[in-house]
Amino acid sequence: MPRPGNGRTPEIGIALLALLVLLPALAQPFSHDDLNSVYQAALSWHRPAHLLDPWMGGLLRMVPKALLMGLVLVAGPHAWPYRLLNAGITGLSVYLLVRTVSERSGSRPVGLWSGALFAAGFAWYAAAAIQISNITIVSALLFLLAAWRLAQRGERLAAIACFALAALCHEGAWAALLFLPFAMRSEIPPAFRYALAACLMLFGVGALLPGQPGTYCATEMQYWAFAIVPLNATLAGSQPFPGGLAHLAAGIVAMRPWAGFLALALLLAVSLRARGAAAAAVAWCLVFTLPFAAAITFWPEVWPAHWLSRRYLYVPAVGLCWLAALLIMALRPIPRRVLATLLLLWSLAWTGLTIWGAGREAVSPAQVQARADWAREMGTLDARWKTR
């Protein structure tokens, strides 16, 4: 349990907790998009103009491309240094999260509990931290939190520079401009809180509309619920449940819209009653889900039906951890300990399950074959450029 202390020892300890939680993932080999991302980074060493091509999912994601290029030169085809980089960035993000939330909330314990929950994987985001190709989102959050912390210290030029770096990691970082009115104020003006509540209500109404507008609003709302209880239709995202569990997926899909409305009602209640940090935490959840819900809605061919991508919970998880920490600190000592323990155990359980599932998938015949093909392609790439 995090406790206030002298110096920065608690913050550093919680940051190290994030590394410890992700440590079992370091032994896992490359998988999925990791293979392509590392190959494209290696190709960019031989052909620097390839950096300007839209690999890693975006044209301007130059910072993560450069990070991968550097690792290709230093680490070669070994997966663990890449995963260690993601884990290290997550640990730094946890440290900055504690500092920024402590400052913004006016309570160091709130910051410490926010960081502890994020370090443990609250909001089921661990898939983003262990998949190498998600360095785009992982590094974007680091620079966003660094920009926020620098702004709190009055270092505006440095804060702007960090925000620019965040935008060069992932275009979703631009959503921070919508969060800016909630970032620095100790008290949220009524007009801002009412605007936040009105936006939440618009999503509730919009979810009832047909077509893509309704899908977008429903996806946004379902992310808020999915961050607490994974409500994907299937465990693997593309394969149905076997045998007698075949009907379970359909039941989960039917439940998800109602879970989204329940999450909406809870966030709406907080935004209407809260005046300070709680309203800012709700705003973070809302704002940083906007671009990621759009990705699922407007590019459905990339993901299976009913699939909410776990990687897109990584940034919104900050707001959810913040809200949970505020709730923990609002309770009396005994209920506080009970709730905090349950949330930490819940988070660690889902993180462990996510890492275990990724490890099981990594040894599947399809993944073993994909890595064998990738190794041949990497060898061919090196041989082709050495003969030039």
Coordinates of C-alpha atoms in Angstrom, one line a residue:
M1 CA 0.0 0.0 0.0
P2 CA 1.5 3.4 -1.0
R3 CA 2.0 5.8 1.9
P4 CA 3.3 9.4 1.9
G5 CA 6.9 9.7 2.7
N6 CA 9.9 12.0 2.6
G7 CA 11.6 12.7 -0.7
R8 CA 10.5 10.8 -3.8
T9 CA 11.0 7.3 -2.5
P10 CA 7.3 6.4 -2.7
E11 CA 7.0 7.6 -6.3
I12 CA 10.1 5.7 -7.4
G13 CA 8.9 2.6 -5.6
I14 CA 5.6 2.7 -7.4
A15 CA 7.4 3.3 -10.8
L16 CA 9.5 0.2 -10.1
L17 CA 6.3 -1.7 -9.4
A18 CA 5.2 -1.1 -13.0
L19 CA 8.5 -2.7 -14.1
L20 CA 8.0 -5.6 -11.8
V21 CA 4.5 -6.3 -13.0
L22 CA 5.6 -6.3 -16.7
L23 CA 8.8 -8.3 -16.0
P24 CA 7.2 -11.7 -17.0
A25 CA 6.5 -10.4 -20.5
L26 CA 10.2 -9.8 -21.3
A27 CA 10.8 -13.4 -22.1
Q28 CA 8.1 -13.5 -24.8
P29 CA 9.2 -13.5 -28.5
F30 CA 8.1 -11.1 -31.2
S31 CA 4.4 -11.5 -32.2
H32 CA 1.8 -9.9 -34.4
D33 CA 2.6 -6.3 -35.5
D34 CA 5.9 -6.4 -33.7
L35 CA 7.4 -8.4 -36.6
N36 CA 6.4 -5.9 -39.2
S37 CA 7.4 -2.9 -37.1
V38 CA 10.9 -4.2 -36.4
Y39 CA 11.3 -5.2 -40.0
Q40 CA 10.3 -1.7 -41.2
A41 CA 12.7 -0.1 -38.7
A42 CA 15.5 -2.3 -40.1
L43 CA 14.5 -1.3 -43.6
S44 CA 14.7 2.4 -42.6
W45 CA 18.3 1.9 -41.6
H46 CA 19.1 0.9 -45.1
R47 CA 16.8 3.4 -46.7
P48 CA 16.2 6.4 -44.5
A49 CA 13.5 7.8 -46.8
H50 CA 11.4 4.9 -45.6
L51 CA 10.9 6.8 -42.3
L52 CA 8.5 9.1 -44.1
D53 CA 6.3 6.1 -45.2
P54 CA 3.2 5.4 -43.2
W55 CA 4.4 2.4 -41.3
M56 CA 3.6 1.9 -37.6
G57 CA 0.1 3.1 -38.4
G58 CA 0.9 6.8 -39.1
L59 CA 2.9 9.1 -41.3
L60 CA 4.1 11.4 -38.5
R61 CA 4.9 8.9 -35.7
M62 CA 8.6 9.8 -36.1
V63 CA 9.7 9.5 -32.4
P64 CA 8.7 5.8 -32.0
K65 CA 10.1 5.0 -35.4
A66 CA 13.4 6.5 -34.4
L67 CA 13.3 4.6 -31.1
L68 CA 12.8 1.3 -32.9
M69 CA 15.5 2.1 -35.4
G70 CA 18.0 2.7 -32.6
L71 CA 17.0 -0.6 -31.0
V72 CA 17.4 -2.5 -34.2
L73 CA 21.0 -1.2 -34.4
V74 CA 21.7 -2.0 -30.7
A75 CA 19.6 -5.1 -29.9
G76 CA 19.1 -6.7 -33.3
P77 CA 16.4 -9.4 -33.5
H78 CA 16.1 -10.1 -29.8
A79 CA 12.7 -9.2 -28.4
W80 CA 13.4 -8.5 -24.7
P81 CA 15.2 -5.2 -25.1
Y82 CA 12.2 -3.8 -27.1
R83 CA 9.8 -5.0 -24.4
L84 CA 12.1 -3.6 -21.7
L85 CA 11.9 -0.2 -23.4
N86 CA 8.1 -0.3 -23.3
A87 CA 8.2 -1.3 -19.6
G88 CA 10.7 1.4 -18.8
I89 CA 8.6 4.0 -20.5
T90 CA 5.6 2.8 -18.5
G91 CA 7.6 3.1 -15.3
L92 CA 8.6 6.7 -16.1
S93 CA 5.0 7.5 -16.9
V94 CA 3.9 6.1 -13.6
Y95 CA 6.4 8.4 -11.8
L96 CA 5.1 11.4 -13.7
L97 CA 1.5 10.4 -13.2
V98 CA 2.1 10.4 -9.4
R99 CA 3.7 13.8 -9.5
T100 CA 1.1 15.5 -11.8
V101 CA -2.0 14.0 -10.1
S102 CA -0.6 14.9 -6.7
E103 CA -0.1 18.5 -7.8
R104 CA -3.5 18.7 -9.6
S105 CA -5.4 17.0 -6.8
G106 CA -3.6 18.8 -4.0
S107 CA -3.2 15.4 -2.3
R108 CA -0.1 13.3 -2.5
P109 CA -1.9 10.1 -1.4
V110 CA -4.3 10.5 -4.3
G111 CA -1.3 10.8 -6.7
L112 CA 0.3 7.7 -5.1
W113 CA -2.8 5.6 -5.3
S114 CA -3.3 6.7 -8.9
G115 CA 0.2 5.6 -9.8
A116 CA -0.1 2.3 -7.9
L117 CA -3.3 1.4 -9.8
F118 CA -1.8 2.3 -13.1
A119 CA 1.4 0.4 -12.3
A120 CA -0.7 -2.7 -11.4
G121 CA -2.6 -2.4 -14.7
F122 CA -5.9 -1.1 -13.7
A123 CA -8.2 -0.6 -16.7
W124 CA -6.8 -3.7 -18.4
Y125 CA -4.3 -1.9 -20.5
A126 CA -1.3 -4.3 -20.2
A127 CA -1.7 -5.5 -23.8
A128 CA -0.5 -2.1 -24.9
A129 CA 2.6 -2.1 -22.7
I130 CA 3.8 -5.6 -23.7
Q131 CA 3.2 -5.3 -27.5
I132 CA 6.3 -3.6 -29.0
S133 CA 4.4 -1.9 -31.9
N134 CA 2.4 0.0 -29.3
I135 CA 5.4 2.1 -28.4
T136 CA 3.5 4.8 -30.3
I137 CA 0.9 5.1 -27.5
V138 CA 3.2 4.2 -24.7
S139 CA 5.7 7.0 -25.6
A140 CA 2.9 9.5 -26.3
L141 CA 1.6 9.2 -22.8
L142 CA 5.1 9.7 -21.4
F143 CA 5.5 13.0 -23.2
L144 CA 2.0 14.1 -22.4
L145 CA 2.5 13.6 -18.7
A146 CA 6.0 15.3 -19.0
A147 CA 4.3 18.3 -20.7
W148 CA 1.7 18.5 -18.0
R149 CA 4.3 18.3 -15.2
L150 CA 6.5 21.0 -16.9
A151 CA 3.4 23.2 -17.3
Q152 CA 2.7 22.8 -13.6
R153 CA 6.2 24.0 -12.8
G154 CA 5.8 27.0 -15.1
E155 CA 8.2 25.8 -17.8
R156 CA 6.0 26.5 -20.7
L157 CA 8.5 26.2 -23.6
A158 CA 9.7 22.8 -22.4
A159 CA 6.0 21.8 -21.9
I160 CA 5.2 22.8 -25.5
A161 CA 8.2 20.8 -26.8
C162 CA 7.1 17.7 -24.9
F163 CA 3.6 18.1 -26.3
A164 CA 5.1 18.3 -29.8
L165 CA 7.0 15.1 -29.2
A166 CA 3.8 13.4 -27.9
A167 CA 2.1 14.4 -31.1
L168 CA 5.0 12.9 -33.1
C169 CA 4.4 9.6 -31.2
H170 CA 0.7 9.3 -31.8
E171 CA -1.9 11.7 -33.3
G172 CA -4.3 10.9 -30.4
A173 CA -2.1 13.2 -28.3
W174 CA -3.8 16.2 -29.9
A175 CA -6.8 15.4 -27.7
A176 CA -4.8 17.0 -24.9
L177 CA -5.9 20.4 -26.2
L178 CA -9.5 19.6 -25.2
F179 CA -8.3 18.5 -21.7
L180 CA -6.2 21.8 -21.3
P181 CA -9.1 23.8 -19.6
F182 CA -9.2 21.1 -16.9
A183 CA -5.5 20.7 -16.4
M184 CA -4.3 23.5 -14.2
R185 CA -7.3 24.9 -12.3
S186 CA -7.8 23.9 -8.7
E187 CA -11.5 24.5 -9.0
I188 CA -13.4 23.8 -12.2
P189 CA -15.7 26.7 -13.1
P190 CA -19.4 25.7 -13.3
A191 CA -19.6 26.5 -17.0
F192 CA -16.8 23.9 -17.7
R193 CA -18.5 21.3 -15.5
Y194 CA -21.8 21.8 -17.3
A195 CA -20.2 21.6 -20.7
L196 CA -18.6 18.3 -19.6
A197 CA -21.9 17.0 -18.4
A198 CA -23.6 18.2 -21.6
C199 CA -21.0 16.3 -23.7
L200 CA -21.6 13.2 -21.8
M201 CA -25.4 13.5 -22.3
L202 CA -24.8 14.0 -26.0
F203 CA -23.0 10.7 -26.2
G204 CA -25.9 9.0 -24.5
V205 CA -28.4 10.4 -27.0
G206 CA -26.0 9.9 -29.9
A207 CA -25.7 6.2 -29.0
L208 CA -29.3 5.8 -30.0
L209 CA -28.7 7.1 -33.5
P210 CA -28.3 4.8 -36.6
G211 CA -25.2 4.4 -38.6
Q212 CA -21.7 5.5 -37.8
P213 CA -22.7 8.4 -35.4
G214 CA -24.5 5.9 -33.2
T215 CA -21.6 3.4 -33.4
Y216 CA -19.1 6.0 -32.5
C217 CA -21.0 7.2 -29.4
A218 CA -21.7 3.7 -28.3
T219 CA -18.1 2.7 -28.7
E220 CA -17.0 5.7 -26.7
M221 CA -19.3 4.8 -23.8
Q222 CA -18.5 1.1 -23.9
Y223 CA -14.8 1.9 -23.5
W224 CA -15.5 3.4 -20.1
A225 CA -17.1 0.1 -19.0
F226 CA -14.7 -2.1 -20.8
A227 CA -11.8 -0.5 -18.9
I228 CA -13.1 -2.0 -15.7
V229 CA -14.6 -5.3 -16.9
P230 CA -13.3 -6.7 -20.2
L231 CA -16.5 -7.1 -22.3
N232 CA -15.1 -8.2 -25.6
A233 CA -17.2 -10.7 -27.5
T234 CA -14.4 -13.3 -27.6
L235 CA -11.2 -14.0 -25.7
A236 CA -8.9 -13.8 -28.8
G237 CA -10.9 -11.2 -30.6
S238 CA -11.4 -13.4 -33.7
Q239 CA -12.1 -16.9 -32.5
P240 CA -15.5 -17.9 -31.0
F241 CA -15.8 -19.7 -27.7
P242 CA -15.8 -23.5 -28.1
G243 CA -18.5 -26.0 -27.4
G244 CA -21.1 -25.1 -24.8
L245 CA -19.7 -21.6 -24.3
A246 CA -20.6 -20.6 -27.8
H247 CA -23.6 -18.5 -26.6
L248 CA -21.5 -16.6 -24.1
A249 CA -20.0 -14.3 -26.7
A250 CA -23.5 -13.2 -27.9
G251 CA -24.5 -12.6 -24.3
I252 CA -21.5 -10.4 -23.7
V253 CA -22.2 -8.4 -26.8
A254 CA -25.8 -7.9 -25.7
M255 CA -24.6 -6.7 -22.3
R256 CA -22.1 -4.2 -23.5
P257 CA -24.4 -1.3 -24.5
W258 CA -26.1 -1.4 -21.1
A259 CA -22.7 -1.4 -19.4
G260 CA -21.8 1.7 -21.5
F261 CA -25.0 3.5 -20.3
L262 CA -24.2 2.6 -16.7
A263 CA -20.7 4.0 -17.1
L264 CA -22.1 7.1 -18.6
A265 CA -24.5 7.6 -15.7
L266 CA -21.7 7.2 -13.2
L267 CA -19.4 9.7 -15.0
L268 CA -22.3 12.1 -15.4
A269 CA -23.0 12.0 -11.7
V270 CA -19.4 12.7 -10.8
S271 CA -19.1 15.6 -13.3
L272 CA -22.2 17.3 -12.0
R273 CA -21.3 17.0 -8.3
A274 CA -17.5 17.4 -8.4
R275 CA -15.8 20.7 -8.4
G276 CA -12.1 20.0 -8.7
A277 CA -9.9 17.0 -9.4
A278 CA -12.8 14.5 -10.0
A279 CA -14.2 16.6 -12.8
A280 CA -10.7 16.8 -14.4
A281 CA -10.4 13.0 -14.1
V282 CA -13.7 12.5 -15.8
A283 CA -12.6 15.0 -18.5
W284 CA -9.4 12.9 -19.1
C285 CA -11.5 9.7 -19.5
L286 CA -13.8 11.4 -22.0
V287 CA -11.2 13.3 -24.0
F288 CA -8.7 10.6 -24.5
T289 CA -11.3 8.0 -25.5
L290 CA -12.5 10.2 -28.4
P291 CA -9.7 9.5 -30.9
F292 CA -9.5 5.8 -30.1
A293 CA -13.2 5.2 -30.3
A294 CA -13.0 6.8 -33.7
A295 CA -10.3 4.4 -34.8
I296 CA -12.6 1.4 -34.0
T297 CA -15.7 3.0 -35.6
F298 CA -14.4 4.3 -38.9
W299 CA -11.9 1.6 -39.7
P300 CA -13.9 -1.6 -38.9
E301 CA -12.0 -3.6 -41.4
V302 CA -8.9 -3.5 -39.2
W303 CA -10.6 -5.2 -36.2
P304 CA -13.0 -8.1 -35.8
A305 CA -16.7 -7.3 -35.1
H306 CA -17.5 -6.2 -31.6
W307 CA -13.8 -5.9 -30.7
L308 CA -12.7 -3.1 -28.5
S309 CA -8.9 -2.8 -28.8
R310 CA -7.1 -3.1 -25.5
R311 CA -4.2 -0.9 -26.6
Y312 CA -6.6 2.1 -26.6
L313 CA -7.2 1.8 -22.9
Y314 CA -3.6 2.7 -22.1
V315 CA -4.1 6.5 -22.1
P316 CA -7.7 6.7 -20.8
A317 CA -6.6 4.5 -17.9
V318 CA -4.9 7.5 -16.3
G319 CA -8.3 9.1 -15.7
L320 CA -9.9 5.9 -14.4
C321 CA -7.0 5.3 -12.0
W322 CA -7.3 8.9 -10.9
L323 CA -11.1 8.5 -10.2
A324 CA -10.5 5.3 -8.3
A325 CA -7.8 7.0 -6.2
L326 CA -10.2 9.8 -5.3
L327 CA -12.8 7.3 -4.3
I328 CA -10.3 5.4 -2.2
M329 CA -9.2 8.5 -0.3
A330 CA -12.8 9.6 0.3
L331 CA -13.5 6.5 2.4
R332 CA -12.8 5.8 6.0
P333 CA -9.6 3.8 6.9
I334 CA -11.0 0.3 7.0
P335 CA -13.2 0.5 3.8
R336 CA -10.3 2.3 2.1
R337 CA -7.9 -0.6 2.8
V338 CA -10.5 -3.1 1.6
L339 CA -11.3 -1.3 -1.6
A340 CA -7.7 -0.5 -2.4
T341 CA -6.7 -4.1 -1.9
L342 CA -9.5 -5.4 -4.1
L343 CA -8.7 -2.9 -6.9
L344 CA -5.0 -3.9 -6.8
L345 CA -5.7 -7.6 -6.8
W346 CA -8.2 -7.1 -9.7
S347 CA -5.7 -5.1 -11.7
L348 CA -2.8 -7.6 -11.1
A349 CA -5.1 -10.5 -12.0
W350 CA -6.1 -9.1 -15.3
T351 CA -2.5 -8.0 -16.1
G352 CA -1.3 -11.5 -15.3
L353 CA -4.0 -13.0 -17.5
T354 CA -3.2 -10.7 -20.3
I355 CA 0.5 -11.6 -20.2
W356 CA -0.2 -15.3 -19.8
G357 CA -2.6 -15.2 -22.8
A358 CA 0.0 -13.4 -25.0
G359 CA 2.6 -15.9 -24.0
R360 CA 0.3 -18.8 -25.0
E361 CA -0.5 -17.2 -28.3
A362 CA 3.2 -16.6 -29.0
V363 CA 3.9 -20.3 -29.0
S364 CA 1.1 -21.2 -31.3
P365 CA 2.0 -22.8 -34.6
A366 CA 0.9 -19.8 -36.6
Q367 CA 3.1 -17.4 -34.6
V368 CA 6.1 -19.8 -34.7
Q369 CA 5.8 -20.0 -38.5
A370 CA 5.4 -16.2 -38.8
R371 CA 8.6 -15.6 -36.8
A372 CA 10.5 -18.2 -38.9
D373 CA 9.3 -16.3 -42.1
W374 CA 10.3 -13.0 -40.5
A375 CA 13.8 -14.3 -39.6
R376 CA 14.3 -15.3 -43.3
E377 CA 13.1 -11.9 -44.5
M378 CA 15.5 -10.1 -42.1
G379 CA 18.4 -12.2 -43.3
T380 CA 17.5 -11.5 -46.9
L381 CA 17.3 -7.8 -46.2
D382 CA 20.7 -7.7 -44.6
A383 CA 22.2 -9.8 -47.4
R384 CA 20.7 -7.7 -50.1
W385 CA 22.1 -4.4 -48.6
K386 CA 25.5 -5.9 -47.8
T387 CA 26.0 -6.7 -51.5
R388 CA 25.3 -3.2 -52.7

